[in-house]
């Protein structure tokens, strides 16, 4: 295990802030995970495992061993007439994995094209987009359980998946993911129900979409709304879409007839945080090096040399103004370190 000291984390997270880690290492095989844990205990140094760094905001120097998971490999472990089960290394790039499956005609994750980050990070916040969540295709997750000091295989139901949440977030720091096992379909049912997908397919004159055309449409929609982190530092949606009660939604609707929300149960509604933020006139606003993206208000961007603290402070201002106007407390989706 090679451990470097005082390393800049700028290349390792998508916000691209200048921030140092006291120690840094790369994990290329599962066996290195318990070794890192031993090192951290022996050296009385906290440990932070990262993947692609696309959902992280570092607000101060990281006095820890930052371990970047780079375990690779896509292995077919079972195949039937209708399905394949794949075991995928946590460090594989998510979009590369999606493209690989689309090319093989294995369906289920095409709507999750172009989401930044790694395969190992996908179950943690149960990534989702365009009507699909990754929990729908996860069979199990192979992880090291720091509490019990042993390797475990968590079946889908053990992962406690919810909207942008899972056991890996709820019991933060307990499980370190080494591989994710996916079940994909050979005769997939395409998910075209999301309005933006229907519109894009119609515009392109595609009446009978396949996996490839679906992936292409998603890539086109995402690229038109979301900034490329290689060009403009960001971490996708900075906030979660909040849930409110039906009564509160109805009261807000009276006052703000154009509010965007949809029912998730008989008694709760999910509100588009992008709409709340835009209604508070943050969309396109820039303060110094930080801004609220002009094409999607849920995304905060680093225009250059912003520090994590500046981005955090900007997000705090947004939270406060949304709370003042709508009485809704936005929660950050991004992990603050
Ligand atoms: N809206 C606005 N103003 C904005 C943005 C959105 O009014 O600036 C309203 C519009 O009415 C729009 C609606 O909000 O129709 C929904 O917007 P969009 O389809 O862009 O989706 P979202 O709810 O803003 C969520 C996910 C995204 C995911 C998209 C597509 C969360 C926190 N975000 O965004 O995920 O790509 O749906 O399914 O759930 C991410 O998690 O990083 C991410 C990008």
Tab-separated table of C-alpha atoms and ligand atoms in Angstrom:
chain	number	residue	atom	x	y	z
A	1	UNK	CA	0.000	0.000	0.000
A	2	UNK	CA	1.566	3.261	-1.145
A	3	UNK	CA	0.560	6.217	1.028
A	4	UNK	CA	1.395	9.741	-0.133
A	5	UNK	CA	1.387	12.822	2.084
A	6	UNK	CA	-0.092	16.265	1.639
A	7	UNK	CA	-1.812	15.631	-1.691
A	8	UNK	CA	-4.120	18.081	-3.490
A	9	UNK	CA	-7.643	16.687	-3.906
A	10	UNK	CA	-8.455	19.102	-6.748
A	11	UNK	CA	-8.214	16.403	-9.461
A	12	UNK	CA	-10.209	13.907	-7.390
A	13	UNK	CA	-13.540	15.690	-6.986
A	14	UNK	CA	-15.845	17.277	-9.518
A	15	UNK	CA	-16.199	20.663	-7.758
A	16	UNK	CA	-12.464	21.127	-8.419
A	17	UNK	CA	-11.736	23.112	-5.231
A	18	UNK	CA	-8.144	23.495	-4.096
A	19	UNK	CA	-7.918	21.463	-0.900
A	20	UNK	CA	-5.296	19.136	0.556
A	21	UNK	CA	-5.486	15.717	2.212
A	22	UNK	CA	-2.888	14.814	4.807
A	23	UNK	CA	-2.634	11.253	3.387
A	24	UNK	CA	-3.763	9.708	0.104
A	25	UNK	CA	-3.801	6.193	-1.331
A	26	UNK	CA	-5.342	4.273	-4.228
A	27	UNK	CA	-7.216	1.012	-3.711
A	28	UNK	CA	-6.983	-1.301	-6.701
A	29	UNK	CA	-8.012	-4.570	-5.045
A	30	UNK	CA	-10.585	-5.453	-2.394
A	31	UNK	CA	-7.941	-6.829	0.001
A	32	UNK	CA	-6.511	-3.315	0.382
A	33	UNK	CA	-9.715	-2.098	2.092
A	34	UNK	CA	-9.116	-3.854	5.477
A	35	UNK	CA	-5.428	-2.916	5.204
A	36	UNK	CA	-6.361	0.765	4.990
A	37	UNK	CA	-8.592	0.375	8.021
A	38	UNK	CA	-5.720	-1.212	9.990
A	39	UNK	CA	-3.385	1.607	8.919
A	40	UNK	CA	-5.894	4.232	10.004
A	41	UNK	CA	-6.292	2.610	13.439
A	42	UNK	CA	-2.534	2.136	13.932
A	43	UNK	CA	-1.859	5.764	12.955
A	44	UNK	CA	-4.853	7.289	14.793
A	45	UNK	CA	-5.906	8.943	11.536
A	46	UNK	CA	-9.478	9.081	10.248
A	47	UNK	CA	-10.254	7.401	6.954
A	48	UNK	CA	-12.268	8.680	4.011
A	49	UNK	CA	-13.033	6.402	1.063
A	50	UNK	CA	-13.897	8.209	-2.170
A	51	UNK	CA	-14.988	7.115	-5.639
A	52	UNK	CA	-15.224	9.583	-8.509
A	53	UNK	CA	-15.662	12.497	-6.070
A	54	UNK	CA	-18.757	13.693	-7.941
A	55	UNK	CA	-20.960	14.137	-4.892
A	56	UNK	CA	-18.490	15.673	-2.439
A	57	UNK	CA	-17.775	19.182	-1.216
A	58	UNK	CA	-14.583	19.664	0.795
A	59	UNK	CA	-14.917	22.725	3.020
A	60	UNK	CA	-11.564	22.448	4.805
A	61	UNK	CA	-8.263	20.573	4.770
A	62	UNK	CA	-8.913	16.847	5.054
A	63	UNK	CA	-6.926	15.566	8.038
A	64	UNK	CA	-7.421	11.944	7.114
A	65	UNK	CA	-6.247	9.131	4.891
A	66	UNK	CA	-8.215	9.621	1.668
A	67	UNK	CA	-8.502	6.232	-0.064
A	68	UNK	CA	-9.619	6.411	-3.684
A	69	UNK	CA	-11.369	3.193	-4.706
A	70	UNK	CA	-10.160	2.105	-8.156
A	71	UNK	CA	-11.163	-1.578	-8.149
A	72	UNK	CA	-11.956	-2.473	-11.769
A	73	UNK	CA	-13.559	-5.309	-13.709
A	74	UNK	CA	-16.924	-6.283	-15.205
A	75	UNK	CA	-17.586	-10.028	-14.791
A	76	UNK	CA	-20.584	-12.010	-16.005
A	77	UNK	CA	-21.561	-14.351	-13.186
A	78	UNK	CA	-24.790	-15.777	-14.572
A	79	UNK	CA	-26.742	-15.724	-17.815
A	80	UNK	CA	-30.187	-17.043	-18.675
A	81	UNK	CA	-32.389	-16.609	-21.755
A	82	UNK	CA	-33.752	-13.370	-20.336
A	83	UNK	CA	-31.176	-11.958	-17.887
A	84	UNK	CA	-27.528	-11.451	-17.101
A	85	UNK	CA	-26.020	-10.976	-13.658
A	86	UNK	CA	-22.818	-8.962	-13.592
A	87	UNK	CA	-20.337	-8.308	-10.814
A	88	UNK	CA	-18.734	-4.903	-11.312
A	89	UNK	CA	-15.722	-3.444	-9.498
A	90	UNK	CA	-16.577	-0.409	-7.373
A	91	UNK	CA	-14.018	1.760	-9.158
A	92	UNK	CA	-15.434	1.321	-12.671
A	93	UNK	CA	-16.673	4.569	-14.174
A	94	UNK	CA	-20.490	4.561	-14.068
A	95	UNK	CA	-21.084	5.938	-17.546
A	96	UNK	CA	-18.521	3.544	-19.060
A	97	UNK	CA	-20.435	0.667	-17.450
A	98	UNK	CA	-23.776	1.962	-18.802
A	99	UNK	CA	-22.321	2.288	-22.324
A	100	UNK	CA	-20.837	-1.223	-22.083
A	101	UNK	CA	-24.275	-2.663	-21.208
A	102	UNK	CA	-26.054	-0.675	-23.921
A	103	UNK	CA	-23.552	-2.002	-26.461
A	104	UNK	CA	-24.191	-5.591	-25.299
A	105	UNK	CA	-27.992	-4.932	-25.471
A	106	UNK	CA	-28.484	-5.481	-21.747
A	107	UNK	CA	-31.173	-3.113	-20.504
A	108	UNK	CA	-32.080	-1.462	-17.219
A	109	UNK	CA	-29.618	1.370	-16.735
A	110	UNK	CA	-29.760	3.235	-20.064
A	111	UNK	CA	-31.789	6.060	-18.424
A	112	UNK	CA	-28.881	6.532	-16.012
A	113	UNK	CA	-26.469	7.409	-18.844
A	114	UNK	CA	-23.921	10.158	-18.233
A	115	UNK	CA	-24.324	10.270	-14.444
A	116	UNK	CA	-20.854	11.120	-13.166
A	117	UNK	CA	-19.089	8.967	-10.573
A	118	UNK	CA	-18.260	5.327	-10.027
A	119	UNK	CA	-20.215	2.066	-9.859
A	120	UNK	CA	-19.379	1.714	-6.150
A	121	UNK	CA	-20.957	5.068	-5.360
A	122	UNK	CA	-24.185	4.299	-7.239
A	123	UNK	CA	-25.961	2.390	-4.409
A	124	UNK	CA	-24.887	4.858	-1.703
A	125	UNK	CA	-27.249	7.603	-2.768
A	126	UNK	CA	-29.358	5.289	-4.955
A	127	UNK	CA	-28.658	7.355	-8.074
A	128	UNK	CA	-31.701	8.108	-10.151
A	129	UNK	CA	-32.769	9.969	-13.238
A	130	UNK	CA	-35.540	10.000	-15.850
A	131	UNK	CA	-37.878	7.658	-14.005
A	132	UNK	CA	-35.292	5.019	-13.004
A	133	UNK	CA	-33.360	4.402	-9.789
A	134	UNK	CA	-30.342	2.115	-9.565
A	135	UNK	CA	-32.038	0.065	-6.811
A	136	UNK	CA	-34.239	-1.476	-9.537
A	137	UNK	CA	-31.268	-3.348	-11.065
A	138	UNK	CA	-29.092	-4.092	-8.021
A	139	UNK	CA	-29.039	-7.739	-6.960
A	140	UNK	CA	-26.524	-7.343	-4.120
A	141	UNK	CA	-23.580	-5.287	-2.900
A	142	UNK	CA	-20.238	-6.718	-1.738
A	143	UNK	CA	-18.848	-4.580	1.067
A	144	UNK	CA	-16.446	-4.647	3.977
A	145	UNK	CA	-18.325	-4.121	7.248
A	146	UNK	CA	-16.060	-1.997	9.456
A	147	UNK	CA	-18.250	-2.555	12.528
A	148	UNK	CA	-18.219	-6.354	12.317
A	149	UNK	CA	-14.755	-6.476	10.716
A	150	UNK	CA	-15.809	-8.870	7.945
A	151	UNK	CA	-16.842	-9.020	4.301
A	152	UNK	CA	-20.600	-9.051	3.722
A	153	UNK	CA	-22.933	-9.503	0.775
A	154	UNK	CA	-25.938	-7.237	1.232
A	155	UNK	CA	-28.943	-8.352	-0.784
A	156	UNK	CA	-31.093	-5.661	-2.380
A	157	UNK	CA	-33.650	-5.671	0.451
A	158	UNK	CA	-30.855	-5.299	3.051
A	159	UNK	CA	-29.672	-2.075	1.368
A	160	UNK	CA	-32.755	-0.127	2.634
A	161	UNK	CA	-33.014	1.881	-0.569
A	162	UNK	CA	-35.067	5.082	-0.617
A	163	UNK	CA	-35.030	8.260	-2.715
A	164	UNK	CA	-31.334	9.332	-2.718
A	165	UNK	CA	-30.735	7.189	0.363
A	166	UNK	CA	-29.645	3.714	1.452
A	167	UNK	CA	-28.128	1.831	4.396
A	168	UNK	CA	-24.720	3.016	3.157
A	169	UNK	CA	-25.784	6.612	3.906
A	170	UNK	CA	-27.887	5.849	6.968
A	171	UNK	CA	-25.032	3.918	8.622
A	172	UNK	CA	-22.414	6.276	7.294
A	173	UNK	CA	-18.844	4.972	7.414
A	174	UNK	CA	-19.845	1.387	8.242
A	175	UNK	CA	-19.711	-0.315	4.830
A	176	UNK	CA	-16.997	0.059	2.205
A	177	UNK	CA	-18.235	-1.132	-1.176
A	178	UNK	CA	-15.895	-3.285	-3.284
A	179	UNK	CA	-18.314	-4.542	-5.955
A	180	UNK	CA	-21.937	-4.229	-7.045
A	181	UNK	CA	-23.909	-7.088	-8.621
A	182	UNK	CA	-26.490	-6.061	-11.209
A	183	UNK	CA	-29.352	-7.939	-12.895
A	184	UNK	CA	-29.942	-6.667	-16.418
A	185	UNK	CA	-32.569	-7.646	-18.946
A	186	UNK	CA	-32.077	-9.039	-22.441
A	187	UNK	CA	-35.596	-8.023	-23.517
A	188	UNK	CA	-35.861	-4.789	-21.570
A	189	UNK	CA	-38.956	-2.695	-21.184
A	190	UNK	CA	-37.868	0.813	-22.090
A	191	UNK	CA	-38.853	3.621	-19.720
A	192	UNK	CA	-40.072	6.464	-21.881
A	193	UNK	CA	-42.679	7.803	-19.423
A	194	UNK	CA	-40.641	10.889	-18.401
A	195	UNK	CA	-41.920	13.958	-20.287
A	196	UNK	CA	-38.518	15.174	-21.456
A	197	UNK	CA	-37.744	11.740	-22.967
A	198	UNK	CA	-41.049	11.573	-24.845
A	199	UNK	CA	-40.467	15.073	-26.237
A	200	UNK	CA	-36.886	14.321	-27.330
A	201	UNK	CA	-37.882	11.033	-29.030
A	202	UNK	CA	-40.742	12.786	-30.800
A	203	UNK	CA	-38.467	15.619	-31.953
A	204	UNK	CA	-36.031	13.098	-33.427
A	205	UNK	CA	-38.857	11.165	-35.096
A	206	UNK	CA	-37.973	7.967	-33.166
A	207	UNK	CA	-41.141	5.873	-32.900
A	208	UNK	CA	-39.542	2.602	-31.791
A	209	UNK	CA	-36.622	3.418	-29.517
A	210	UNK	CA	-33.976	0.841	-28.627
A	211	UNK	CA	-31.375	0.868	-25.858
A	212	UNK	CA	-28.963	2.899	-27.952
A	213	UNK	CA	-31.457	5.571	-28.974
A	214	UNK	CA	-32.674	5.829	-25.359
A	215	UNK	CA	-29.108	6.319	-24.090
A	216	UNK	CA	-28.460	8.914	-26.794
A	217	UNK	CA	-31.601	10.869	-25.931
A	218	UNK	CA	-30.702	10.859	-22.217
A	219	UNK	CA	-27.163	12.003	-23.014
A	220	UNK	CA	-28.606	14.821	-25.114
A	221	UNK	CA	-31.070	15.935	-22.392
A	222	UNK	CA	-28.450	15.819	-19.617
A	223	UNK	CA	-25.845	17.667	-21.688
A	224	UNK	CA	-28.325	20.442	-22.455
A	225	UNK	CA	-29.255	20.995	-18.771
A	226	UNK	CA	-26.273	20.002	-16.679
A	227	UNK	CA	-22.770	21.484	-16.824
A	228	UNK	CA	-19.852	19.205	-17.711
A	229	UNK	CA	-17.719	19.025	-14.529
A	230	UNK	CA	-14.579	18.982	-16.706
A	231	UNK	CA	-15.489	22.481	-17.881
A	232	UNK	CA	-17.326	23.901	-14.862
A	233	UNK	CA	-16.897	22.407	-11.373
A	234	UNK	CA	-20.178	21.041	-9.958
A	235	UNK	CA	-21.705	18.002	-8.282
A	236	UNK	CA	-24.997	17.639	-10.173
A	237	UNK	CA	-28.052	18.376	-8.048
A	238	UNK	CA	-26.776	20.132	-4.934
A	239	UNK	CA	-30.105	19.751	-3.104
A	240	UNK	CA	-32.684	16.989	-2.844
A	241	UNK	CA	-36.255	17.455	-4.008
A	242	UNK	CA	-38.106	17.873	-0.685
A	243	UNK	CA	-41.228	15.995	0.381
A	244	UNK	CA	-44.122	17.873	1.967
A	245	UNK	CA	-47.587	16.916	3.201
A	246	UNK	CA	-50.574	17.033	0.870
A	247	UNK	CA	-52.192	19.753	3.044
A	248	UNK	CA	-49.089	21.915	2.902
A	249	UNK	CA	-48.833	21.405	-0.847
A	250	UNK	CA	-52.469	22.474	-1.295
A	251	UNK	CA	-51.892	25.604	0.814
A	252	UNK	CA	-48.791	26.492	-1.243
A	253	UNK	CA	-50.633	25.834	-4.513
A	254	UNK	CA	-53.248	28.454	-3.524
A	255	UNK	CA	-50.529	31.025	-3.016
A	256	UNK	CA	-48.173	29.905	-5.802
A	257	UNK	CA	-50.330	28.322	-8.543
A	258	UNK	CA	-47.349	27.467	-10.772
A	259	UNK	CA	-45.535	25.359	-8.125
A	260	UNK	CA	-44.085	22.134	-9.606
A	261	UNK	CA	-44.761	19.030	-7.497
A	262	UNK	CA	-46.112	15.513	-7.869
A	263	UNK	CA	-47.757	13.102	-5.428
A	264	UNK	CA	-45.564	10.281	-4.067
A	265	UNK	CA	-48.061	8.763	-1.626
A	266	UNK	CA	-51.686	9.532	-0.730
A	267	UNK	CA	-50.495	12.070	1.819
A	268	UNK	CA	-47.170	13.420	0.503
A	269	UNK	CA	-45.906	15.438	-2.450
A	270	UNK	CA	-42.402	15.850	-3.831
A	271	UNK	CA	-41.618	19.420	-4.829
A	272	UNK	CA	-39.133	20.373	-7.591
A	273	UNK	CA	-36.384	22.124	-5.607
A	274	UNK	CA	-35.219	23.669	-8.900
A	275	UNK	CA	-38.557	25.482	-9.134
A	276	UNK	CA	-38.360	26.718	-5.505
A	277	UNK	CA	-34.820	28.044	-6.059
A	278	UNK	CA	-35.689	29.629	-9.398
A	279	UNK	CA	-38.727	31.284	-7.798
A	280	UNK	CA	-36.405	32.894	-5.255
A	281	UNK	CA	-34.515	34.339	-8.235
A	282	UNK	CA	-31.267	32.462	-7.723
A	283	UNK	CA	-31.072	30.891	-11.171
A	284	UNK	CA	-28.075	32.306	-13.048
A	285	UNK	CA	-26.915	34.368	-10.034
A	286	UNK	CA	-23.155	34.492	-9.498
A	287	UNK	CA	-21.357	35.690	-6.379
A	288	UNK	CA	-17.597	35.778	-6.821
A	289	UNK	CA	-16.526	32.341	-7.955
A	290	UNK	CA	-19.749	30.529	-7.073
A	291	UNK	CA	-23.014	30.446	-8.976
A	292	UNK	CA	-26.433	28.908	-9.378
A	293	UNK	CA	-26.380	27.327	-12.862
A	294	UNK	CA	-28.412	29.244	-15.423
A	295	UNK	CA	-29.982	26.154	-17.054
A	296	UNK	CA	-30.820	24.164	-13.890
A	297	UNK	CA	-31.204	25.933	-10.550
A	298	UNK	CA	-30.533	22.753	-8.525
A	299	UNK	CA	-26.902	22.817	-9.619
A	300	UNK	CA	-24.258	25.024	-7.999
A	301	UNK	CA	-21.093	25.719	-9.970
A	302	UNK	CA	-17.503	26.682	-9.263
A	303	UNK	CA	-16.531	29.302	-11.855
A	304	UNK	CA	-12.839	28.953	-11.037
A	305	UNK	CA	-11.101	29.303	-7.748
A	306	UNK	CA	-14.058	28.941	-5.357
A	307	UNK	CA	-13.321	27.293	-2.036
A	308	UNK	CA	-15.609	24.635	-0.640
A	309	UNK	CA	-16.548	27.004	2.179
A	310	UNK	CA	-17.667	29.677	-0.330
A	311	UNK	CA	-19.853	27.123	-2.125
A	312	UNK	CA	-21.264	25.971	1.216
A	313	UNK	CA	-22.040	29.572	2.300
A	314	UNK	CA	-23.778	30.242	-1.032
A	315	UNK	CA	-25.895	27.092	-0.547
A	316	UNK	CA	-26.798	28.297	2.946
A	317	UNK	CA	-28.126	31.581	1.510
A	318	UNK	CA	-30.289	29.629	-0.952
A	319	UNK	CA	-31.639	27.392	1.822
A	320	UNK	CA	-32.547	30.434	3.901
A	321	UNK	CA	-34.320	32.306	1.129
A	322	UNK	CA	-36.330	29.219	0.085
A	323	UNK	CA	-37.285	28.707	3.733
A	324	UNK	CA	-38.375	32.323	4.135
A	325	UNK	CA	-40.534	32.306	1.017
A	326	UNK	CA	-41.996	28.779	1.111
A	327	UNK	CA	-41.403	27.457	4.657
A	328	UNK	CA	-39.565	24.441	3.155
A	329	UNK	CA	-36.124	23.510	4.462
A	330	UNK	CA	-34.006	22.212	1.567
A	331	UNK	CA	-31.577	19.398	2.320
A	332	UNK	CA	-28.231	19.086	0.583
A	333	UNK	CA	-27.768	16.042	-1.608
A	334	UNK	CA	-24.017	16.563	-1.772
A	335	UNK	CA	-21.851	15.208	1.079
A	336	UNK	CA	-20.149	17.995	2.997
A	337	UNK	CA	-16.708	17.048	4.332
B	1	LIG	N1	-37.404	23.255	-12.500
B	1	LIG	C1	-37.482	24.627	-12.494
B	1	LIG	N2	-36.335	25.348	-12.559
B	1	LIG	C2	-35.123	24.770	-12.646
B	1	LIG	C3	-35.030	23.364	-12.651
B	1	LIG	C4	-36.195	22.626	-12.580
B	1	LIG	O1	-38.564	25.194	-12.429
B	1	LIG	O2	-34.123	25.505	-12.711
B	1	LIG	C5	-38.653	22.472	-12.469
B	1	LIG	C6	-39.231	22.303	-13.872
B	1	LIG	O3	-40.610	22.409	-13.815
B	1	LIG	C7	-38.858	20.870	-14.239
B	1	LIG	C8	-38.871	20.191	-12.884
B	1	LIG	O4	-38.413	21.187	-11.980
B	1	LIG	O5	-39.786	20.309	-15.113
B	1	LIG	C9	-37.985	18.962	-12.828
B	1	LIG	O6	-36.690	19.311	-13.323
B	1	LIG	P1	-35.697	18.197	-13.909
B	1	LIG	O7	-36.395	17.284	-14.846
B	1	LIG	O8	-34.466	18.882	-14.395
B	1	LIG	O9	-35.386	17.307	-12.656
B	1	LIG	P2	-34.991	17.705	-11.173
B	1	LIG	O10	-36.085	17.284	-10.257
B	1	LIG	O11	-34.549	19.110	-11.133
B	1	LIG	C10	-33.984	15.314	-10.713
B	1	LIG	C11	-32.711	14.738	-10.166
B	1	LIG	C12	-31.607	14.796	-11.208
B	1	LIG	C13	-32.059	14.025	-12.431
B	1	LIG	C14	-33.364	14.654	-12.946
B	1	LIG	C15	-33.965	13.897	-14.110
B	1	LIG	C16	-32.802	15.146	-7.777
B	1	LIG	C17	-32.260	15.934	-6.623
B	1	LIG	N3	-32.317	15.464	-8.974
B	1	LIG	O12	-33.736	16.712	-10.942
B	1	LIG	O13	-30.468	14.132	-10.655
B	1	LIG	O14	-31.078	14.040	-13.457
B	1	LIG	O15	-34.361	14.632	-11.889
B	1	LIG	O16	-34.590	12.744	-13.681
B	1	LIG	O17	-33.631	14.261	-7.566
B	1	LIG	C18	-28.447	14.481	-9.447
B	1	LIG	O18	-28.955	13.821	-8.533
B	1	LIG	O19	-27.270	14.943	-9.368
B	1	LIG	C19	-29.231	14.756	-10.645
B	1	LIG	C20	-28.783	15.535	-11.633
